[in-house]
Every structure is written in C-alpha cells, then in structure tokens.
Short mmCIF file of C-alpha atoms and ligand atoms in Angstrom, two decimals:
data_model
loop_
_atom_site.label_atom_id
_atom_site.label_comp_id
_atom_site.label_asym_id
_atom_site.label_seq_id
_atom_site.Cartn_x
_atom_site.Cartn_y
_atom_site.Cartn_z
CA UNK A 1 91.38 116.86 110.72
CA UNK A 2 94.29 115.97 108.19
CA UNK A 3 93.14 115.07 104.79
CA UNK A 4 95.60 113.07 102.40
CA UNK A 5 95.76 112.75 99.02
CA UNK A 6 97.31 108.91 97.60
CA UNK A 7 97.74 107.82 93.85
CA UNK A 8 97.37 104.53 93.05
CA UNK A 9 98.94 103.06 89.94
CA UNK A 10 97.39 100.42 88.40
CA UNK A 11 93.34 99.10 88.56
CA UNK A 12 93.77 95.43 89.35
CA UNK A 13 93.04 93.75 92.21
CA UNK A 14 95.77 95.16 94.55
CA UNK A 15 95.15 98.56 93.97
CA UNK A 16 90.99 98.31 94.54
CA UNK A 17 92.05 96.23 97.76
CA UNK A 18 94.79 98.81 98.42
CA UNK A 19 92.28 102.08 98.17
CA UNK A 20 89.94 100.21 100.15
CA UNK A 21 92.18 99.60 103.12
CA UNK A 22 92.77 103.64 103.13
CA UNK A 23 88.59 103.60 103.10
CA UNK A 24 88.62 101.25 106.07
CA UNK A 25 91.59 103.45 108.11
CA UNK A 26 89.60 106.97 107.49
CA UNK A 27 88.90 108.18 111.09
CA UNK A 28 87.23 112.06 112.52
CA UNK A 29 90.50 112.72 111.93
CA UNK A 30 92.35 111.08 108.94
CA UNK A 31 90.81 111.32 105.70
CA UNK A 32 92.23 110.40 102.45
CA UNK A 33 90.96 111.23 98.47
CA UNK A 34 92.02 108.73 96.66
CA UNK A 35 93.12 108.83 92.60
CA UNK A 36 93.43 105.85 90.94
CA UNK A 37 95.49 105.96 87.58
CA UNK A 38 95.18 102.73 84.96
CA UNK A 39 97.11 102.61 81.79
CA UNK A 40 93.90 100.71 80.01
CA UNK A 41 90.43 102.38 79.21
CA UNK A 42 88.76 99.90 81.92
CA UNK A 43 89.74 98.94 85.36
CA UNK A 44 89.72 95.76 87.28
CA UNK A 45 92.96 94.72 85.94
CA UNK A 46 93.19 90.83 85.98
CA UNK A 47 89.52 90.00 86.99
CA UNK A 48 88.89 91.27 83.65
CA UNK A 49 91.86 90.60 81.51
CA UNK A 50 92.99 87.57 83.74
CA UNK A 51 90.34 85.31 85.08
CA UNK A 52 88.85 82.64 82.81
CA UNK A 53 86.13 83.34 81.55
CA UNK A 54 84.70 80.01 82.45
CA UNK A 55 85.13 80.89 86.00
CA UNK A 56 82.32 83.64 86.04
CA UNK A 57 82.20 83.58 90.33
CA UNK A 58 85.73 84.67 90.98
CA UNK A 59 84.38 87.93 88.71
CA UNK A 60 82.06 88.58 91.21
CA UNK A 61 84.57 90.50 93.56
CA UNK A 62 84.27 93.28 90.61
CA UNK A 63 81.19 94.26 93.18
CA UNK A 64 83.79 94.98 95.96
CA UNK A 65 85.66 97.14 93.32
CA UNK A 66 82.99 99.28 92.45
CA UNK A 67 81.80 99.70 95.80
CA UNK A 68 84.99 100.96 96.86
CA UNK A 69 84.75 103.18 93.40
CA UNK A 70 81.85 104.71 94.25
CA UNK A 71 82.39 105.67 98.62
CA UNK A 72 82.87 109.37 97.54
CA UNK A 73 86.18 109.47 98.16
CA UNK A 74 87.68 107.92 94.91
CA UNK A 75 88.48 109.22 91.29
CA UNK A 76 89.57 106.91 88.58
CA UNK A 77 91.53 108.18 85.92
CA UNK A 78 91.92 105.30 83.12
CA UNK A 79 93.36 105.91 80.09
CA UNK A 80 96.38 107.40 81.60
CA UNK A 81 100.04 105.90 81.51
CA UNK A 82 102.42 106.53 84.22
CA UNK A 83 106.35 106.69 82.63
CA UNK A 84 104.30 108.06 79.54
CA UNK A 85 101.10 110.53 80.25
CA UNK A 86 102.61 111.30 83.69
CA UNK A 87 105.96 110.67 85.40
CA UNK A 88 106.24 108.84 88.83
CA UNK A 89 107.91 112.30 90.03
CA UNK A 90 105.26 114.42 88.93
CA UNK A 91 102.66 112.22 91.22
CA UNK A 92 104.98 112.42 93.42
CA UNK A 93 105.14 116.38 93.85
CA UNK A 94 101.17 116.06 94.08
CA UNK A 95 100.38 113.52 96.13
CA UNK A 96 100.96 112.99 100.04
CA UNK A 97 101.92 109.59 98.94
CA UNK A 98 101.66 106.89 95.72
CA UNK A 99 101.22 103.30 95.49
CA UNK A 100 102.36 100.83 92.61
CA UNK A 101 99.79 98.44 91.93
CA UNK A 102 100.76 97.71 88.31
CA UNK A 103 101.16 93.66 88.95
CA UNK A 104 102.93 91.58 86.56
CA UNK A 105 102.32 91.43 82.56
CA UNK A 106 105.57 89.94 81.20
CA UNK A 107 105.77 86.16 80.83
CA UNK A 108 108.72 84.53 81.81
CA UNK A 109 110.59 82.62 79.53
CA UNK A 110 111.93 79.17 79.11
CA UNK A 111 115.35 80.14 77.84
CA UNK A 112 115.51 77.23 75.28
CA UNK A 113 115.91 77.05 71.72
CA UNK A 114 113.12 77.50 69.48
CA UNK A 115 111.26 79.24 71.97
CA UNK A 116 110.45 82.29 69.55
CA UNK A 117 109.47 80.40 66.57
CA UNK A 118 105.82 81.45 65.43
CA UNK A 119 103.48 79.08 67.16
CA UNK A 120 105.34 79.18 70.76
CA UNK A 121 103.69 82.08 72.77
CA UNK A 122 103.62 83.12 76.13
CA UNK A 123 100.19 82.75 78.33
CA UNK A 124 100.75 86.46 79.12
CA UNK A 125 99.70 86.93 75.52
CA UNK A 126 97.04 84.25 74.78
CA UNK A 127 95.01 84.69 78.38
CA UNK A 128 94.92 88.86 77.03
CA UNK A 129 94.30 87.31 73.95
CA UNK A 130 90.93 85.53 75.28
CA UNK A 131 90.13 87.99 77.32
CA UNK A 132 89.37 90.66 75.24
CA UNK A 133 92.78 92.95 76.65
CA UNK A 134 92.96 95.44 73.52
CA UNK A 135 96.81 95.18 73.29
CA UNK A 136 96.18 91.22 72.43
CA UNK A 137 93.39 90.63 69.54
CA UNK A 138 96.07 90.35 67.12
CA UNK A 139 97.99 88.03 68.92
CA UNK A 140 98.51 85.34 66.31
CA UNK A 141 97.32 82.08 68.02
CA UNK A 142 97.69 78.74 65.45
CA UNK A 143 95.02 76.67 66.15
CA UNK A 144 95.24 74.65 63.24
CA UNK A 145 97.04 71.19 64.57
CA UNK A 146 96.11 68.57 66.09
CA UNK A 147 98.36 68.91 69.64
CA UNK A 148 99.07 72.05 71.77
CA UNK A 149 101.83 71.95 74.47
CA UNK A 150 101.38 73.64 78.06
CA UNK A 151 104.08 74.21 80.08
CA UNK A 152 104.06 75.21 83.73
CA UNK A 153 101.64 73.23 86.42
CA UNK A 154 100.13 76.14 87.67
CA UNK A 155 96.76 77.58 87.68
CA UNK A 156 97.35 79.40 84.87
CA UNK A 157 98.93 76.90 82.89
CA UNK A 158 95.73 74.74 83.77
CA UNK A 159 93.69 77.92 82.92
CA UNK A 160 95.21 78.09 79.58
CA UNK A 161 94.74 74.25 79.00
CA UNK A 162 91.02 74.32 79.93
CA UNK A 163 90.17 77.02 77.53
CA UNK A 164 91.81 75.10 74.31
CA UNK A 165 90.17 71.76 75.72
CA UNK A 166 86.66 72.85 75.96
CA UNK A 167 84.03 72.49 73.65
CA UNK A 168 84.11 75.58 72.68
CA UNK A 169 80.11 76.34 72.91
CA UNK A 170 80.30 75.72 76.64
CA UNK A 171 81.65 79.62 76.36
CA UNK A 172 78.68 81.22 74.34
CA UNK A 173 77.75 82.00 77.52
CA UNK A 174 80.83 83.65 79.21
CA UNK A 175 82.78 86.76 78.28
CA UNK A 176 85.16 85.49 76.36
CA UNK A 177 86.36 87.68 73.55
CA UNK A 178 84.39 87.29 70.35
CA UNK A 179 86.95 86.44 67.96
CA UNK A 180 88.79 83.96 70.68
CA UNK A 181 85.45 81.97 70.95
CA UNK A 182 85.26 82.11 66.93
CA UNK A 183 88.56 81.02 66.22
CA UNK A 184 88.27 77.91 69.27
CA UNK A 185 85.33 77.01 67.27
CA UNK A 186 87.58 76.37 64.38
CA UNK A 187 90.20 75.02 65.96
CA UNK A 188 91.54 71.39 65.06
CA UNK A 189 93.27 70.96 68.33
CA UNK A 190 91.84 67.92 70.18
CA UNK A 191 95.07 67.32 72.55
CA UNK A 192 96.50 69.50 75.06
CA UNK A 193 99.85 68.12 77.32
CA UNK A 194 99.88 70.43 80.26
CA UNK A 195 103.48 69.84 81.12
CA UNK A 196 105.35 69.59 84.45
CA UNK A 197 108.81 69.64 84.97
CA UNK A 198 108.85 68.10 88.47
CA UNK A 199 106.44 65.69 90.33
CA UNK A 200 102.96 66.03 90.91
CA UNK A 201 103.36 66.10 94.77
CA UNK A 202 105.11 69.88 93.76
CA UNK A 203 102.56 70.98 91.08
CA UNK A 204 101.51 74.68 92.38
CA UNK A 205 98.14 73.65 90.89
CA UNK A 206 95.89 74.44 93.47
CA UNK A 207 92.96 71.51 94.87
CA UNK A 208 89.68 73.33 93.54
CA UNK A 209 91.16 73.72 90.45
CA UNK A 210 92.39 70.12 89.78
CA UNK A 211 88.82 69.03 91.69
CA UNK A 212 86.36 70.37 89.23
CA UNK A 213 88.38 68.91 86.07
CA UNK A 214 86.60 65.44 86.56
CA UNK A 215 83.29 67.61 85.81
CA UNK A 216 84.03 68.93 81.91
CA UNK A 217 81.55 67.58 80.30
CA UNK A 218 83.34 67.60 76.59
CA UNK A 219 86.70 66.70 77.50
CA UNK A 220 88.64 63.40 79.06
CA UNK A 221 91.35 64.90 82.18
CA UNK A 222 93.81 62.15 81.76
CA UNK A 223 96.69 61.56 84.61
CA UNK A 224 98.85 58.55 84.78
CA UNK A 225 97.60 56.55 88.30
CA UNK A 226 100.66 54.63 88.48
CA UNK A 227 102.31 58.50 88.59
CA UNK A 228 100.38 59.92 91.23
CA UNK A 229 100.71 56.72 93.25
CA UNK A 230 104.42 56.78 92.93
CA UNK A 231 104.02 61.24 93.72
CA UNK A 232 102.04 59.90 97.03
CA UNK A 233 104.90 57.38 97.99
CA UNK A 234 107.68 59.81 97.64
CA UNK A 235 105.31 62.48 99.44
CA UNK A 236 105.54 60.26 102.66
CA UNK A 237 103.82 60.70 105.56
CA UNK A 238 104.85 64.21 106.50
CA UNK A 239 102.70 65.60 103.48
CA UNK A 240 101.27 68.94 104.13
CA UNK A 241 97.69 69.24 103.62
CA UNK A 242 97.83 71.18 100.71
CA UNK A 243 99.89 68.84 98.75
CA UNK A 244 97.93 65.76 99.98
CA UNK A 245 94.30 67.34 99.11
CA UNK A 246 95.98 68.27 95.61
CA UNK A 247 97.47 64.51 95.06
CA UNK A 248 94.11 63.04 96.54
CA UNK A 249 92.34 65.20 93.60
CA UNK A 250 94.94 63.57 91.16
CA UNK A 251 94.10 60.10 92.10
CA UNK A 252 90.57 61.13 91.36
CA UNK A 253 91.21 61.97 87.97
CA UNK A 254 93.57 59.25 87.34
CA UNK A 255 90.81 57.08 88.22
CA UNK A 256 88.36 58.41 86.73
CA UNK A 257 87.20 56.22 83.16
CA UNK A 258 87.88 57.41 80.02
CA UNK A 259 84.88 58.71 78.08
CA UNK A 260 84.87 58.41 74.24
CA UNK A 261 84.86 62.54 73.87
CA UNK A 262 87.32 63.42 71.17
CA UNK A 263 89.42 66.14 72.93
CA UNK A 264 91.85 65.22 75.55
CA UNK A 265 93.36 67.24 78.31
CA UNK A 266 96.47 65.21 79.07
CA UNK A 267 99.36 65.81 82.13
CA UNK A 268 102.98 65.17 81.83
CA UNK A 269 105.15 65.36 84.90
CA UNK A 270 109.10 64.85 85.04
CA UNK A 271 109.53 66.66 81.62
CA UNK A 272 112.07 69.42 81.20
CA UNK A 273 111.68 70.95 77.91
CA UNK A 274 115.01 71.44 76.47
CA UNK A 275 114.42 72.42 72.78
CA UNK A 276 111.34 73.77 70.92
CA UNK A 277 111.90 72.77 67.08
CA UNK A 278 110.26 73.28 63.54
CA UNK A 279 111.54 74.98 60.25
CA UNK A 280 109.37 77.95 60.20
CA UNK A 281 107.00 77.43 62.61
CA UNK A 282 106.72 75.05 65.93
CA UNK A 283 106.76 71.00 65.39
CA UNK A 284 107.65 69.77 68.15
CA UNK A 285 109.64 70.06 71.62
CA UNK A 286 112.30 67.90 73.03
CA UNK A 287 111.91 67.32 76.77
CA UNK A 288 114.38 65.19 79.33
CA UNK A 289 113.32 63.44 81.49
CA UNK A 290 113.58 65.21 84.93
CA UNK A 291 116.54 64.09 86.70
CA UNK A 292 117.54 61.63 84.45
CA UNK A 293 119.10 61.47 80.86
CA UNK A 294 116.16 59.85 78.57
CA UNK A 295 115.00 61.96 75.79
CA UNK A 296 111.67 62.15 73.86
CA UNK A 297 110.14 64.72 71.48
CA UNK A 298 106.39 65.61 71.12
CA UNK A 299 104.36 66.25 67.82
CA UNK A 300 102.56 69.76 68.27
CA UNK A 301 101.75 73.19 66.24
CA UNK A 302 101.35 75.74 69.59
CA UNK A 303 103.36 75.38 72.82
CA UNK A 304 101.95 77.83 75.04
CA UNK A 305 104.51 78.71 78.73
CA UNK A 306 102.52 79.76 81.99
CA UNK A 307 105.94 79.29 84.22
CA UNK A 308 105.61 82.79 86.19
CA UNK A 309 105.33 86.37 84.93
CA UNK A 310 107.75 89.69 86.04
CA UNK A 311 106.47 92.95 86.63
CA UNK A 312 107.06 95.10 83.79
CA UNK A 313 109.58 98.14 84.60
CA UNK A 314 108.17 102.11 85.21
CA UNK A 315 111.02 104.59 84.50
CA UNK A 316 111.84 106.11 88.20
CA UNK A 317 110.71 103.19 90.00
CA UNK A 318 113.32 100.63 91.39
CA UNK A 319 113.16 96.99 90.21
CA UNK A 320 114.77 94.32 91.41
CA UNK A 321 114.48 90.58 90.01
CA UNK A 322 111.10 91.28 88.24
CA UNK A 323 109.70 93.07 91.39
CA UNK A 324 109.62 96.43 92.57
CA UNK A 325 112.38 96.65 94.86
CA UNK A 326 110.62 97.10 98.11
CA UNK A 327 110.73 96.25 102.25
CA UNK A 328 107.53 94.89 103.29
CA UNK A 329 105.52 97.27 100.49
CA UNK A 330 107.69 100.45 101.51
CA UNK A 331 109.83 101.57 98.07
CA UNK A 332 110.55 105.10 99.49
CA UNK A 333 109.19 107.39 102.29
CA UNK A 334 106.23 108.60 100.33
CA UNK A 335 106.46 105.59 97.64
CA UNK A 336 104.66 101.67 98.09
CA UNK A 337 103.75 98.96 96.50
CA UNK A 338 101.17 96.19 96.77
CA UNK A 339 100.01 93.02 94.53
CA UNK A 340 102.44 91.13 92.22
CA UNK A 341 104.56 94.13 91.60
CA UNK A 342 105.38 94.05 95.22
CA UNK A 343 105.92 90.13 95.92
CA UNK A 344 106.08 88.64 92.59
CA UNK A 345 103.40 86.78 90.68
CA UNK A 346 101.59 84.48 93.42
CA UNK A 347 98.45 83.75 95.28
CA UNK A 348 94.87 84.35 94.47
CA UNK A 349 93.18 87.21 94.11
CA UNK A 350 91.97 87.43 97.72
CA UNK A 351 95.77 87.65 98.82
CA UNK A 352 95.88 90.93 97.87
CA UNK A 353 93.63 92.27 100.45
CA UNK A 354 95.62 91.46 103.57
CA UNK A 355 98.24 92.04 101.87
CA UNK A 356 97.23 95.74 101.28
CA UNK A 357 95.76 95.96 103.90
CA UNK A 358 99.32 95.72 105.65
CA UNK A 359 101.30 98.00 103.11
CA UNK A 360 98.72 100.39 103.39
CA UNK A 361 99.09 100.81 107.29
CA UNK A 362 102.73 101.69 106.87
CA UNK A 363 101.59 103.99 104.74
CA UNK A 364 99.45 106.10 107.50
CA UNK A 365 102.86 105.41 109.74
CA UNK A 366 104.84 107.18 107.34
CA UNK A 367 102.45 110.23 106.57
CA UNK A 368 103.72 113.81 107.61
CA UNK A 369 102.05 116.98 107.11
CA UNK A 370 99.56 116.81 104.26
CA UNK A 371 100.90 118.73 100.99
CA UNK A 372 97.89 119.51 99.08
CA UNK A 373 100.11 120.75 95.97
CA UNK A 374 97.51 120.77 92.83
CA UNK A 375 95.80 118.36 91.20
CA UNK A 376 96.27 115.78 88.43
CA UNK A 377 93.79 116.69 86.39
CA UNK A 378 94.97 119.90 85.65
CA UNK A 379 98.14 117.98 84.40
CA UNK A 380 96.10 115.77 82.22
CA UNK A 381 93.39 118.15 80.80
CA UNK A 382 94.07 117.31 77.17
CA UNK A 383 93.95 113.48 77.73
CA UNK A 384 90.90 111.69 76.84
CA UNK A 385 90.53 110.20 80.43
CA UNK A 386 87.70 107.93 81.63
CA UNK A 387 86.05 108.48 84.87
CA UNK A 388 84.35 106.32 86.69
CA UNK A 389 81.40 107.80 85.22
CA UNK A 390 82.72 106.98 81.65
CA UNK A 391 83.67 103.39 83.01
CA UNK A 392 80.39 102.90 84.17
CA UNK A 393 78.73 104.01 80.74
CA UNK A 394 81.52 101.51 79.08
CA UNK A 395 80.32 98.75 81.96
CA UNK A 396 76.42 99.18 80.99
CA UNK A 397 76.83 99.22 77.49
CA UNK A 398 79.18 95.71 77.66
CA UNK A 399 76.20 93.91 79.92
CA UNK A 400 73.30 95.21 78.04
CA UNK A 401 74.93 93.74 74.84
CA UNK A 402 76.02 90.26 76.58
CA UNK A 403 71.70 90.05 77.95
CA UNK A 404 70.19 88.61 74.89
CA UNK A 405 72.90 86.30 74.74
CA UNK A 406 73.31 84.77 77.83
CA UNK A 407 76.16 86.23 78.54
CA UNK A 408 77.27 88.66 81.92
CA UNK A 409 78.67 90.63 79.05
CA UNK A 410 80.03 91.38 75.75
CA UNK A 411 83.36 93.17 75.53
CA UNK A 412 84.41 95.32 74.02
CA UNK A 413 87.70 94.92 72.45
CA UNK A 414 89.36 97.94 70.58
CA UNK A 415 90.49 100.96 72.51
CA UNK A 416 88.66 103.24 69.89
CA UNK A 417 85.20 101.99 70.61
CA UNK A 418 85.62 101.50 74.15
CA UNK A 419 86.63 105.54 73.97
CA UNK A 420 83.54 105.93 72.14
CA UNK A 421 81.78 104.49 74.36
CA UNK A 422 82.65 106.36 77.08
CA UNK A 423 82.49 109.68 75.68
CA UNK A 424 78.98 109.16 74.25
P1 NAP B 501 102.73 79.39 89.54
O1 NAP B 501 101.61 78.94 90.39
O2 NAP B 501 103.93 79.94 90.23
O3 NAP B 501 103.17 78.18 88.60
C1 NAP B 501 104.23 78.31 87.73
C2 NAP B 501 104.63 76.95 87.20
O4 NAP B 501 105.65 77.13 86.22
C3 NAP B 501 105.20 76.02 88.26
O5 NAP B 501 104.68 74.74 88.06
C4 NAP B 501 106.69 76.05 87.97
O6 NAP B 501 107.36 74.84 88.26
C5 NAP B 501 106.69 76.21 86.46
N1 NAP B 501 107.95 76.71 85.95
C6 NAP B 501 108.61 77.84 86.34
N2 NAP B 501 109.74 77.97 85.62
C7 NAP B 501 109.79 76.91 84.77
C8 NAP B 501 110.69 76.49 83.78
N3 NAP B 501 111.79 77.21 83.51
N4 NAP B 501 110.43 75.36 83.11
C9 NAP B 501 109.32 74.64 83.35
N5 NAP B 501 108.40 74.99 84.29
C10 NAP B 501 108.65 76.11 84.98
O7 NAP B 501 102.30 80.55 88.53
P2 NAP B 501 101.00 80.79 87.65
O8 NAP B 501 100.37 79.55 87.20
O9 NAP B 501 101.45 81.82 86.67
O10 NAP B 501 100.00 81.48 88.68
C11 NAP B 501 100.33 82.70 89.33
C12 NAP B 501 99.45 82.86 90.57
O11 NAP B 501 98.10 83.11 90.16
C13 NAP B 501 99.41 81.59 91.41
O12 NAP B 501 99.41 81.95 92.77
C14 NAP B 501 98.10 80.97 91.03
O13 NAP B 501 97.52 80.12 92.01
C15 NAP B 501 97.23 82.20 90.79
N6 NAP B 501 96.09 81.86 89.91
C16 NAP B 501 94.96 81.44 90.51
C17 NAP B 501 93.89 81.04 89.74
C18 NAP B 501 92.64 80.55 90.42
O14 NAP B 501 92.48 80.73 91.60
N7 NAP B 501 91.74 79.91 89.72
C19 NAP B 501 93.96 81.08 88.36
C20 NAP B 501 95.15 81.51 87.76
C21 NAP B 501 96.22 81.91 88.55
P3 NAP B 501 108.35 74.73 89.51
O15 NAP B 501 107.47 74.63 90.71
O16 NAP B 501 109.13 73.50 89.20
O17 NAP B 501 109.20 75.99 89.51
#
C-alpha cells in the first residue's frame, strides 16, 4: 500500500473540496494524510469571511467541511502563514505533493481618479469588514450620507448593496459582525446605485440572486422597465437561458410597485465611471455614458467597487495575471492549484468541487514513490497553531454565544480572543 502525504494551502472552499476529492480517490492501496495549512485562526475561508450573512443556507456546506475535517485522515494547522511561518519549498521537501488553495483577496481596481480618496473602498475590504475577518474591523466604512455608490453587477456587488439597503434589524439574527450591524444601525444611507457599466442582458448577476430582491421587506429594488425592455430587444432571439431567466427576473422588479419604504436599492446600467471626486473625502463620481459621450455626476459619501478580485502573490509560487500560473491545476510536478487562485475569481462555491475534483486526479497521475521526509509540526513547534480540535472549541464557543440571540453564531472578531479561545 503507498501512503501520501499532500499540503493544502489555504481553508476555503477549494481546498475542503480539494482534500475531499483525495478522501474520495483513497483505495486498499492509495492512501493519503492530508495537512491543511490556513493563514487565519479559523477555516472555511469565504463561507465564513465571504458569504452574506443574510444568506445563512449557502453556510450550510460548512457541514461538508467538517466532515471531511474529521475522516481521520486530516490535520488542520490554522494560524500558520505560508511565505511567512513556512516557505512553499520547505512543504515542498515534506510533502509528496502541495496544493494552493489560497483564492483571491485583492480587489481589483477601477484605475480612475479619486479612487483612493477616504470614503471609496474596495468590497474586498467592506464584505471582511461585515464579516467579522480580523484583518478588517478597522476598516473605516463612512456611513454617514445619504447615497452610497456600487460598482460592478455581480453577485458581490449585489451582495454588498443588499447589506447597506437592509433594515438593518433584519440581521440581529445572522452572523454578521457586531460592530458592522451597530454601525448599519446608525447609518444615514437610504440610497444605494449598484452600478453597471454595460447592459443588463450582460450583468454577471446571477437569476436567484436578482429573483429574491422583489422579497426585502424594508427596501424598494428599483430598475428602469423601459431599460430592461430595450436589454430584451437587443438580446434577440438567440438569448441563452441564463441571460433570458436573469432579464425575465429584471422585468419582475421593474414591474414591481414602489412601496413607500424609505431606503432604496437603485440599478444603473450603461455607466462607466470615469472620475471619483471630493476635497478630502468622496462627493461624488463622474460616469459616461457607455458607448456614448454624455456625462453626469452622482451625489454620494461611499463608493464601494466589487469588479473582480486577484489572487494575492506567495513568494516561490508563479503568478501570472492575478492567477497562479498553472495548466489545468498543474503549477509544477509535485505543485497544484485549485479554486480562484487557479482560474481567477468566478463561479459559486459548488464550482470548486468538480473543479478539484479534476486537479486533484492529476495529482494521483503525477505521484511517484512516496517521500515520507518529516513532519510539519516539528517545523512549527513554537507557533501557536490551532487544530481542528482548537477550531472546534473556537466553533462551540461562537454558536453557544449566537443561541440566546437568535443567531447560528456570534463571532468572534480579534485574533487574540479567538487564540484564547482555542487554547482554553
Ligand atoms: P463577477 O461576477 O465577475 O462580476 C464583476 C462585475 O464587475 C461585472 O459586472 C464586470 O462588468 C464589472 N467590472 C469589471 N471591471 C470593471 C470596471 N473596470 N469598471 C466597471 N465594472 C467592472 O465578480 P464578483 O461579483 O466579484 O463575483 C465573483 C464570483 O463569485 C462570481 O462567480 C459570483 O457569481 C460569485 N458569487 C456568488 C454569490 C452567490 O452565489 N450568492 C455571491 C457572491 C459572489 P463586465 O462584465 O462589464 O466586465
């Protein structure tokens, strides 16, 4: 029987789908251990730090995570940084072979001026921010005007929209962070423009997500119908059904009455921004029309981008247009990658698994004889690492304290107690 030990970077989605794809190839006479190494004190990477919080069900995969977690065949070692704790070479001399699963946390930028005034941030800060991440509770998030700008028409642009056009009581009951769901509660902002540089017919919005807008109870969706009429026209006949069941949940909203609630959730298509501007702080950004030469500028204290994300670079590790540069998952012989870090920032969460799944079969391809040179821990033994065990104190501890309140839990949001925590 040959028994192979892989490190995988990173405890998002990918790499959970990635271990359990080794899990699912284990025969008589393949085995694998598998390590998993995550720069943060918790795992789950974007199903914690990523998902809304108002979408508790797409959480629910967490179960999948921590059944791979706990097959007997898995160690998680969180708290540890690779490039920083550990090298990519020094996993490399240990392990049979490694996998890069460390998606995507840079938000692309617009490229425009004004864009780094105070009051224009990325949605790779304020979804962290929300989320309880603890690099992002200080993330400075002006709530204090009457209009917030959105730019991108993708799910996370509509993501980041939702959560500063709720009421924000309707997330006493999620796990949002604490001091986000304080500071929405103060917040003056009662119009949000999700903005769209091209047509509605190519909004990467996805139809499930547009569909259950109609259904906020606090908040009027507002789309122009004489817009998505004119998206369906230039659509034609040869629509694909994704973009038809996405412009046939547009006309829904567009049709939908206004109600007299006082905050507004408002799209824009057609508008390039061209210029964010203010003296010290954001008042407004200039947008063309698309394709055309007609200006117009818009009145608002936060402009928030969701227009993609890049994978953030590992010394040792080849990148290549915000990806690690890879064919088909395969970096080098003993070297992969899966998840955004592998094919940039796109698809839902479920991708990952077939896509894994795949990378993870070369993988078994490209296996020779079995090293078994030491073991990680040895390298780390002054590091205050968490287990799975310590995760799994951290994971009680957050759900006993969210019970009383009706929420599936209460995060915690500083490194320092989370450490606590976990070495109770
Ligand atoms: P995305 O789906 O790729 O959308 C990015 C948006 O940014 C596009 O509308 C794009 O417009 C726009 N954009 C890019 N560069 C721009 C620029 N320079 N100026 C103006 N707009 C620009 O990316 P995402 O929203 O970050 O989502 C990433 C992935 O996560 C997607 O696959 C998404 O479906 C998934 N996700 C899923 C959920 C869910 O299932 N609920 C939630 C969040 C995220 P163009 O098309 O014109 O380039």
């Amino acid at each position: 029987m040959a028994s192979y030990k892989v490190a995988i970077v990173g405890a998002g989605p990918a790499g959970y789908f990635a271990a359990q794809a080794l899990q699912n190839l284990q025969t008589d006479d393949l085995q694998f251990t598998i390590d998993m190494i995550e720069r943060l004190p918790t795992p789950w990477g974007l199903v914690r730090s990523g998902v809304a919080p108002d979408h508790p069900k797409i959480k629910t995969v967490s179960k999948v995570f921590e059944k791979v977690a706990t097959a007997g065949n898995f160690r998680l070692f969180g708290g540890v940084e690779l490039g920083t704790d550990i090298s990519i070479e020094q996993l490399r001399e240990m392990y049979d072979a490694v996998v890069i699963a460390t998606g995507s946390a840079i938000g692309k930028k617009l490229g425009i001026p004004g864009e780094d005034l105070p009051g224009s941030i990325s949605a790779a800060e304020f979804v962290p921010w929300y989320n309880a991440h603890p690099d992002f509770h200080s993330v400075e998030v002006p709530l204090d005007c009457q209009t917030a700008i959105v730019i991108g028409a993708g799910n996370v642009s509509m993501d980041v929209a939702r959560m500063l056009a709720l009421e924000p009581s309707e997330l006493d009951q999620t796990d949002t962070a604490d001091h986000a769901i304080a500071a929405l509660k103060e917040s003056t902002i009662r119009e949000v423009i999700i903005s769209a540089r091209r047509g509605p017919e190519n909004a990467a919005f996805t139809s499930p997500e547009l569909r259950e807008l109609p259904k906020l109870e606090h908040t009027n969706v507002l789309m122009s119908k004489s817009e998505i009429e004119a998206a369906i026209v230039r659509a034609g006949e040869t629509i694909e059904k994704d973009t038809k069941s996405n412009l046939d949940a547009m006309l829904l909203i567009s049709e939908k009455e206004k109600t007299n609630h006082d905050r507004t959730m408002k799209f824009q298509f057609l508008a390039t921004p061209i210029e964010i501007k203010g003296t010290d702080k954001v008042e407004e950004v200039i947008f063309q029309k698309t394709g055309g030469e007609e200006k117009f500028a818009i009145k608002c204290g936060l402009v928030i981008t969701a227009i993609g994300y890049e994978a953030n670079s590992i010394p040792g590790i080849p990148y290549e247009r915000g990806k690690v540069k890879n064919t088909d998952g395969r970096v080098d012989e003993d070297l992969y990658v899966v998840g955004w870090a592998k094919r940039g920032p796109s698809g839902v969460i479920g991708t990952n698994k077939s896509d894994a799944s795949d990378v993870m079969k070369l993988l078994v391809e490209g296996l020779k004889s079995a090293k078994n040179s030491g073991d990680v821990s040895e390298l780390l033994k002054d590091k205050k690492v968490i287990s799975q065990s310590h995760w799994e104190l951290i994971n009680a501890a957050e759900v006993a304290a969210g019970e009383p309140l009706g929420k599936p839990r209460k995060k915690f949001v500083n490194r320092e107690d989370l450490l606590k925590v976990a070495h109770s």
